[in-house]
PDB file of C-alpha atoms and ligand atoms in Angstrom:
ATOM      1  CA  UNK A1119      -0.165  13.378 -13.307  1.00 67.00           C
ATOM      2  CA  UNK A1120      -0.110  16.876 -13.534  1.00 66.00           C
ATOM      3  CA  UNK A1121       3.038  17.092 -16.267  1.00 66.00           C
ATOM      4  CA  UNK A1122       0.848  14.611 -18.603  1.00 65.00           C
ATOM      5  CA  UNK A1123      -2.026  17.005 -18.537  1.00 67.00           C
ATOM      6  CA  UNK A1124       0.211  19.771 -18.958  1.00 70.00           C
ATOM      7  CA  UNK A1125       1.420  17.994 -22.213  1.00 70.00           C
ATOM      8  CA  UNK A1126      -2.064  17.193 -23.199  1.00 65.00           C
ATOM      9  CA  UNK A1127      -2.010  13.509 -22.195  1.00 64.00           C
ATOM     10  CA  UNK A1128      -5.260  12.005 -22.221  1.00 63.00           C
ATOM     11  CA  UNK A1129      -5.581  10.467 -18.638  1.00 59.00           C
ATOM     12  CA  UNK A1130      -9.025  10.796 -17.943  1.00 61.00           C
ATOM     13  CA  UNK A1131      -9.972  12.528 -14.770  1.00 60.00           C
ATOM     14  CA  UNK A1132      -7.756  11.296 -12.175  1.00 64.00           C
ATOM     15  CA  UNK A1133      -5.513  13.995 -11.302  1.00 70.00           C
ATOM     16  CA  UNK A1134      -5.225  13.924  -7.550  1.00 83.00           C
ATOM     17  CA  UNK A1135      -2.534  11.929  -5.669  1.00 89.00           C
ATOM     18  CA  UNK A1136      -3.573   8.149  -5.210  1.00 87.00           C
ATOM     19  CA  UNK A1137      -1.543   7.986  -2.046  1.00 91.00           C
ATOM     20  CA  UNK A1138      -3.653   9.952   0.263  1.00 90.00           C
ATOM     21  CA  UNK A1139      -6.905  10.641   0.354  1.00 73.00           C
ATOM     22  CA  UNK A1140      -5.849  14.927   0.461  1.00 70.00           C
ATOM     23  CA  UNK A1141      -7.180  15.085  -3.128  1.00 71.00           C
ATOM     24  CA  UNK A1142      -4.252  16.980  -4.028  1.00 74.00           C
ATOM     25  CA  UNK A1143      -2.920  17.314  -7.521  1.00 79.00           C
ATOM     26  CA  UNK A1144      -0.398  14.802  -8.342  1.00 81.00           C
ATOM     27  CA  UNK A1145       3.095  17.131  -8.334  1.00 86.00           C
ATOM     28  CA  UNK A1146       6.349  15.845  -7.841  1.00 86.00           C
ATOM     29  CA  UNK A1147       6.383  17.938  -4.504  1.00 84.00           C
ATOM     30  CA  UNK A1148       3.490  16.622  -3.341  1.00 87.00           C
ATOM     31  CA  UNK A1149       4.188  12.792  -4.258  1.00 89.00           C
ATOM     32  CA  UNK A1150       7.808  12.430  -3.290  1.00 89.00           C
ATOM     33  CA  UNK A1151       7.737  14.883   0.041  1.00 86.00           C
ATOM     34  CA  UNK A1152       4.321  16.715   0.581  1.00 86.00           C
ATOM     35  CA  UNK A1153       2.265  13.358   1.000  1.00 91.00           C
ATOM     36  CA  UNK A1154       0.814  12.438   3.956  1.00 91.00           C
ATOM     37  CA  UNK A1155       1.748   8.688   3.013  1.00 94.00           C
ATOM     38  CA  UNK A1156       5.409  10.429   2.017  1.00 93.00           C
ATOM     39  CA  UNK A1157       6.483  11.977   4.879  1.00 90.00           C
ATOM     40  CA  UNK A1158       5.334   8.884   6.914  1.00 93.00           C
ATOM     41  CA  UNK A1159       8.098   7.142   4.709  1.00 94.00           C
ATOM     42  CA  UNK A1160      10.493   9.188   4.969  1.00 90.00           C
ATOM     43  CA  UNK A1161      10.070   9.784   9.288  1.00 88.00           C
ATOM     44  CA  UNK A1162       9.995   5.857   9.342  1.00 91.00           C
ATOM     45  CA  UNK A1163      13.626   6.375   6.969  1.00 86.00           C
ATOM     46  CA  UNK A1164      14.290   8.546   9.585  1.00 80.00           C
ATOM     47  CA  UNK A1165      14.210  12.040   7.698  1.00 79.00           C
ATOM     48  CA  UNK A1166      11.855  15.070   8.284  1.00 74.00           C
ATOM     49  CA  UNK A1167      10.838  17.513   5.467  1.00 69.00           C
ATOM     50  CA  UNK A1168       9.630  20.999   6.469  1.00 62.00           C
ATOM     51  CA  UNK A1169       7.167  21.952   3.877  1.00 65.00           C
ATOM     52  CA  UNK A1170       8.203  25.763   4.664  1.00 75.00           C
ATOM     53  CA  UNK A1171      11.078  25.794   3.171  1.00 75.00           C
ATOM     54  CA  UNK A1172      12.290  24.736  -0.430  1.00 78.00           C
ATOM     55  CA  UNK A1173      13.062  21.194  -1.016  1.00 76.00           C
ATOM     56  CA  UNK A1174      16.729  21.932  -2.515  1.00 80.00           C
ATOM     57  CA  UNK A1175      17.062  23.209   0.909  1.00 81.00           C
ATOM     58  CA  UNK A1176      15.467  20.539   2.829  1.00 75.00           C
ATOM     59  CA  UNK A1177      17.317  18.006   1.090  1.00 78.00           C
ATOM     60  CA  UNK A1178      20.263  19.609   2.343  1.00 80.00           C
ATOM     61  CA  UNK A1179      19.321  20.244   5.758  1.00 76.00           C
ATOM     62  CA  UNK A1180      17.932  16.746   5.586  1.00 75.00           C
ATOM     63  CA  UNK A1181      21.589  15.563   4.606  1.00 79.00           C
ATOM     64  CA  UNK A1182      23.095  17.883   7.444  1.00 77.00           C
ATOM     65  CA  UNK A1183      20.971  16.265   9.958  1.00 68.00           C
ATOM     66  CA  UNK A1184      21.494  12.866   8.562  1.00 64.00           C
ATOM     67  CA  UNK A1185      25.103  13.410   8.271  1.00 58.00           C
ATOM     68  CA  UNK A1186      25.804  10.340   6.596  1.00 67.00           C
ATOM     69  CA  UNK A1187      27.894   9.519   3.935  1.00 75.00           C
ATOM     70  CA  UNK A1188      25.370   7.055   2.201  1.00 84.00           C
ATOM     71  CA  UNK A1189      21.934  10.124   2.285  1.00 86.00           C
ATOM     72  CA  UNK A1190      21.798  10.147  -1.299  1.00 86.00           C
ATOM     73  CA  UNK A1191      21.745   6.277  -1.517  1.00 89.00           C
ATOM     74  CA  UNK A1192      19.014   6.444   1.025  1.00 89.00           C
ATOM     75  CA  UNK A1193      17.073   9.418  -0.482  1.00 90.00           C
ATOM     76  CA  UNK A1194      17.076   7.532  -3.659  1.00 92.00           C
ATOM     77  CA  UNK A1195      15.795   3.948  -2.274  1.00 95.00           C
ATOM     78  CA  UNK A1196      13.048   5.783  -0.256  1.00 94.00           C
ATOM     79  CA  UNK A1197      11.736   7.672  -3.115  1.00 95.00           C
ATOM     80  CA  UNK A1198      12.085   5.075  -5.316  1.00 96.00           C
ATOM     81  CA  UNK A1199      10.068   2.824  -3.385  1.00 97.00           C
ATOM     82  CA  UNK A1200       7.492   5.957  -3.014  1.00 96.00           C
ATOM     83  CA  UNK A1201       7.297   6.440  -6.849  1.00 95.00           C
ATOM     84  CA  UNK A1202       6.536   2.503  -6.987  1.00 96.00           C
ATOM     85  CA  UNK A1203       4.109   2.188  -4.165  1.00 95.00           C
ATOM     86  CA  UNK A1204       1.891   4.655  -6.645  1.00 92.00           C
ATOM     87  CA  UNK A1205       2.626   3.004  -9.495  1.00 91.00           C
ATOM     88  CA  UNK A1206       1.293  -0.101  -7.742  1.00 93.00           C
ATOM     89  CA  UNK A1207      -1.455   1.403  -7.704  1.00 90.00           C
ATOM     90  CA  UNK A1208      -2.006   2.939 -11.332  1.00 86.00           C
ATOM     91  CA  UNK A1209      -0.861  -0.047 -13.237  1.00 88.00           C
ATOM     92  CA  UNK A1210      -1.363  -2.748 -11.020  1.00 91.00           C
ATOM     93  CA  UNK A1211      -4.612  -2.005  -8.432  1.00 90.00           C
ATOM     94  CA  UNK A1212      -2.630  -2.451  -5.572  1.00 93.00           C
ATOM     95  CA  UNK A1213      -3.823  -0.376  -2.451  1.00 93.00           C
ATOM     96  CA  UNK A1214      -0.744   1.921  -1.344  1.00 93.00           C
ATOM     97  CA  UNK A1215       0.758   0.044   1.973  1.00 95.00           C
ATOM     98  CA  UNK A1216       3.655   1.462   4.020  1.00 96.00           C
ATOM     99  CA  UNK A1217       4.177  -2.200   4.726  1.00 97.00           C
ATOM    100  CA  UNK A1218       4.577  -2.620   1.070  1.00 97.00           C
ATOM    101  CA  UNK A1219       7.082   0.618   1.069  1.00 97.00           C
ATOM    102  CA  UNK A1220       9.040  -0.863   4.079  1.00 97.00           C
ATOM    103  CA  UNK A1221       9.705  -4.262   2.508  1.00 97.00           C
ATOM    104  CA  UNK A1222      10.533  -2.907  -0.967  1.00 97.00           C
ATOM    105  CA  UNK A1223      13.263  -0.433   0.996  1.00 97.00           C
ATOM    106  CA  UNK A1224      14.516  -2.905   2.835  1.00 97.00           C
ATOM    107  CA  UNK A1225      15.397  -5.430  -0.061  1.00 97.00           C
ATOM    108  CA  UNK A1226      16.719  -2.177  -1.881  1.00 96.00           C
ATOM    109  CA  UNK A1227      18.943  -1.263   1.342  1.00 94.00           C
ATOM    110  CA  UNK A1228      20.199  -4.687   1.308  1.00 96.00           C
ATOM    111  CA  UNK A1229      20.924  -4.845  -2.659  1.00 95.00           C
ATOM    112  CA  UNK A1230      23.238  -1.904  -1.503  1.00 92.00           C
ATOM    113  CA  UNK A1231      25.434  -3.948   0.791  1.00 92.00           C
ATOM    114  CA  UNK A1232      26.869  -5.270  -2.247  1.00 93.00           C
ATOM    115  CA  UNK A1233      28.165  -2.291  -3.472  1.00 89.00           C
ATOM    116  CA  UNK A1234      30.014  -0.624  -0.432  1.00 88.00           C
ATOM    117  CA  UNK A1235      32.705  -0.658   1.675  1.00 87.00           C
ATOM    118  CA  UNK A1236      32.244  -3.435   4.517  1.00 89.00           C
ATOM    119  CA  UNK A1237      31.934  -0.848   7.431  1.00 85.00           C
ATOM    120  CA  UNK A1238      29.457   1.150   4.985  1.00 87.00           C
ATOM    121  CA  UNK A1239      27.696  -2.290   4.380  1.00 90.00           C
ATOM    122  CA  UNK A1240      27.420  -2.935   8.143  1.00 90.00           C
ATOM    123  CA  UNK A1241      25.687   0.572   8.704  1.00 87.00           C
ATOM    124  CA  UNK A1242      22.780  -0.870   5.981  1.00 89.00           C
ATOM    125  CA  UNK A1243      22.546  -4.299   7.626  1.00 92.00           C
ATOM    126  CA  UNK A1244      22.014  -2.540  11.187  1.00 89.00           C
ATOM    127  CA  UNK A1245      19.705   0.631   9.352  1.00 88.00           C
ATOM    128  CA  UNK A1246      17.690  -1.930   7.806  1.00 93.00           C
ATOM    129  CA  UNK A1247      17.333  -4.103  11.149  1.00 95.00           C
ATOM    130  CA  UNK A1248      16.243  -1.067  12.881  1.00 92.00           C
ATOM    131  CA  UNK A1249      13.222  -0.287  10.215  1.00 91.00           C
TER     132      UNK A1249
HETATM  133 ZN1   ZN B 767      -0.874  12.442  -1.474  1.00 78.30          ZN
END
Protein backbone atom coordinates (compact mmCIF):
# COMPACT_ATOMS: atom_id res chain seq x y z
CA UNK A 1 0.00 0.00 0.00
CA UNK A 2 2.47 2.35 0.82
CA UNK A 3 4.67 1.92 -2.70
CA UNK A 4 1.22 2.72 -4.66
CA UNK A 5 0.85 5.95 -2.81
CA UNK A 6 4.34 6.62 -3.20
CA UNK A 7 3.74 6.29 -7.04
CA UNK A 8 0.63 8.31 -6.83
CA UNK A 9 -1.84 5.40 -7.06
CA UNK A 10 -5.20 6.36 -6.30
CA UNK A 11 -6.26 3.85 -3.50
CA UNK A 12 -8.43 5.77 -1.49
CA UNK A 13 -7.67 5.95 2.16
CA UNK A 14 -6.78 2.61 3.24
CA UNK A 15 -3.23 2.62 3.96
CA UNK A 16 -2.82 0.62 7.12
CA UNK A 17 -2.17 -3.17 7.16
CA UNK A 18 -5.52 -5.23 6.84
CA UNK A 19 -3.97 -8.04 8.80
CA UNK A 20 -3.93 -6.61 12.20
CA UNK A 21 -5.76 -4.27 13.72
CA UNK A 22 -2.00 -2.16 14.68
CA UNK A 23 -3.09 0.43 12.08
CA UNK A 24 0.25 0.36 10.75
CA UNK A 25 1.19 1.44 7.28
CA UNK A 26 1.18 -1.29 4.87
CA UNK A 27 5.29 -1.85 4.25
CA UNK A 28 6.74 -4.85 3.07
CA UNK A 29 8.46 -5.10 6.61
CA UNK A 30 5.56 -4.79 8.33
CA UNK A 31 3.32 -7.26 6.12
CA UNK A 32 5.71 -10.10 5.50
CA UNK A 33 7.60 -10.04 9.18
CA UNK A 34 6.49 -7.09 11.48
CA UNK A 35 2.71 -8.25 11.63
CA UNK A 36 1.24 -9.39 14.50
CA UNK A 37 -0.78 -11.94 12.20
CA UNK A 38 2.97 -12.50 10.46
CA UNK A 39 5.02 -13.49 13.03
CA UNK A 40 2.18 -15.79 14.33
CA UNK A 41 2.77 -17.51 10.84
CA UNK A 42 5.93 -17.72 10.77
CA UNK A 43 6.34 -19.14 14.89
CA UNK A 44 3.55 -21.67 13.80
CA UNK A 45 6.33 -22.36 10.51
CA UNK A 46 8.50 -22.58 13.19
CA UNK A 47 10.75 -19.37 12.61
CA UNK A 48 11.24 -16.28 14.91
CA UNK A 49 12.03 -12.75 13.55
CA UNK A 50 13.67 -10.24 15.92
CA UNK A 51 12.41 -6.93 14.85
CA UNK A 52 15.86 -5.44 16.28
CA UNK A 53 17.83 -6.41 13.90
CA UNK A 54 17.70 -6.11 9.97
CA UNK A 55 15.73 -8.59 8.11
CA UNK A 56 18.75 -9.57 5.63
CA UNK A 57 20.12 -10.57 8.89
CA UNK A 58 17.25 -12.27 10.38
CA UNK A 59 16.68 -14.19 7.41
CA UNK A 60 19.98 -15.49 7.87
CA UNK A 61 19.99 -16.14 11.41
CA UNK A 62 16.55 -17.51 10.75
CA UNK A 63 18.25 -19.98 8.16
CA UNK A 64 21.14 -20.71 10.77
CA UNK A 65 18.68 -21.70 13.29
CA UNK A 66 16.57 -23.56 10.86
CA UNK A 67 19.50 -25.20 9.41
CA UNK A 68 17.74 -26.82 6.76
CA UNK A 69 18.47 -27.33 3.39
CA UNK A 70 14.83 -26.61 2.09
CA UNK A 71 14.54 -22.62 4.38
CA UNK A 72 14.21 -20.82 1.29
CA UNK A 73 11.45 -23.20 -0.03
CA UNK A 74 9.80 -22.68 3.28
CA UNK A 75 10.39 -18.88 3.57
CA UNK A 76 8.85 -18.60 0.22
CA UNK A 77 5.53 -20.83 0.86
CA UNK A 78 5.00 -18.97 4.21
CA UNK A 79 5.19 -15.61 2.76
CA UNK A 80 3.47 -16.46 -0.08
CA UNK A 81 0.59 -17.64 1.71
CA UNK A 82 0.98 -14.25 3.94
CA UNK A 83 0.91 -12.00 0.79
CA UNK A 84 -2.39 -14.05 -0.21
CA UNK A 85 -4.15 -14.15 3.09
CA UNK A 86 -4.17 -10.06 2.48
CA UNK A 87 -5.00 -10.21 -0.79
CA UNK A 88 -8.00 -12.28 0.33
CA UNK A 89 -8.90 -9.69 1.85
CA UNK A 90 -8.47 -6.64 -0.67
CA UNK A 91 -9.88 -8.35 -3.66
CA UNK A 92 -11.97 -10.87 -2.33
CA UNK A 93 -13.58 -9.69 1.39
CA UNK A 94 -12.28 -12.51 3.02
CA UNK A 95 -11.46 -11.94 6.82
CA UNK A 96 -7.59 -12.79 7.31
CA UNK A 97 -7.60 -16.48 9.10
CA UNK A 98 -4.41 -18.25 10.22
CA UNK A 99 -6.55 -21.27 9.56
CA UNK A 100 -6.81 -20.05 6.07
CA UNK A 101 -2.76 -19.42 6.09
CA UNK A 102 -2.20 -22.98 7.55
CA UNK A 103 -4.21 -24.84 4.91
CA UNK A 104 -2.91 -22.80 1.96
CA UNK A 105 0.89 -23.74 3.38
CA UNK A 106 0.19 -26.96 3.79
CA UNK A 107 -1.15 -27.75 0.17
CA UNK A 108 1.93 -25.55 -0.96
CA UNK A 109 4.38 -27.81 1.30
CA UNK A 110 2.88 -30.76 -0.22
CA UNK A 111 3.01 -29.41 -4.02
CA UNK A 112 6.79 -29.42 -3.01
CA UNK A 113 7.08 -33.14 -2.43
CA UNK A 114 6.97 -33.41 -6.03
CA UNK A 115 9.89 -31.65 -6.71
CA UNK A 116 12.58 -33.11 -4.25
CA UNK A 117 14.62 -35.73 -3.42
CA UNK A 118 12.55 -38.61 -1.58
CA UNK A 119 14.34 -38.13 1.86
CA UNK A 120 13.80 -34.20 1.24
CA UNK A 121 10.10 -35.11 0.35
CA UNK A 122 9.72 -37.15 3.57
CA UNK A 123 10.97 -34.11 5.76
CA UNK A 124 7.71 -32.03 4.04
CA UNK A 125 5.26 -34.90 4.55
CA UNK A 126 6.36 -35.13 8.40
CA UNK A 127 6.80 -30.83 8.60
CA UNK A 128 3.47 -30.57 7.24
CA UNK A 129 1.93 -33.36 9.66
CA UNK A 130 3.40 -31.56 12.50
CA UNK A 131 1.61 -28.00 11.53
ZN1 LIG B 1 -0.34 -5.81 10.37
Amino acid sequence: MNMLKRRHFHIGDIESCVLCTAQDKETIGHLIFNCPFSQTCWSKIGISYNSTISRIEATIRAKEIYSDRLFFEIFTITAWNIWKERNNFIFNQISPSHRAWLERTKVDLTWLTYRVSPDLSDYITSLVNSL
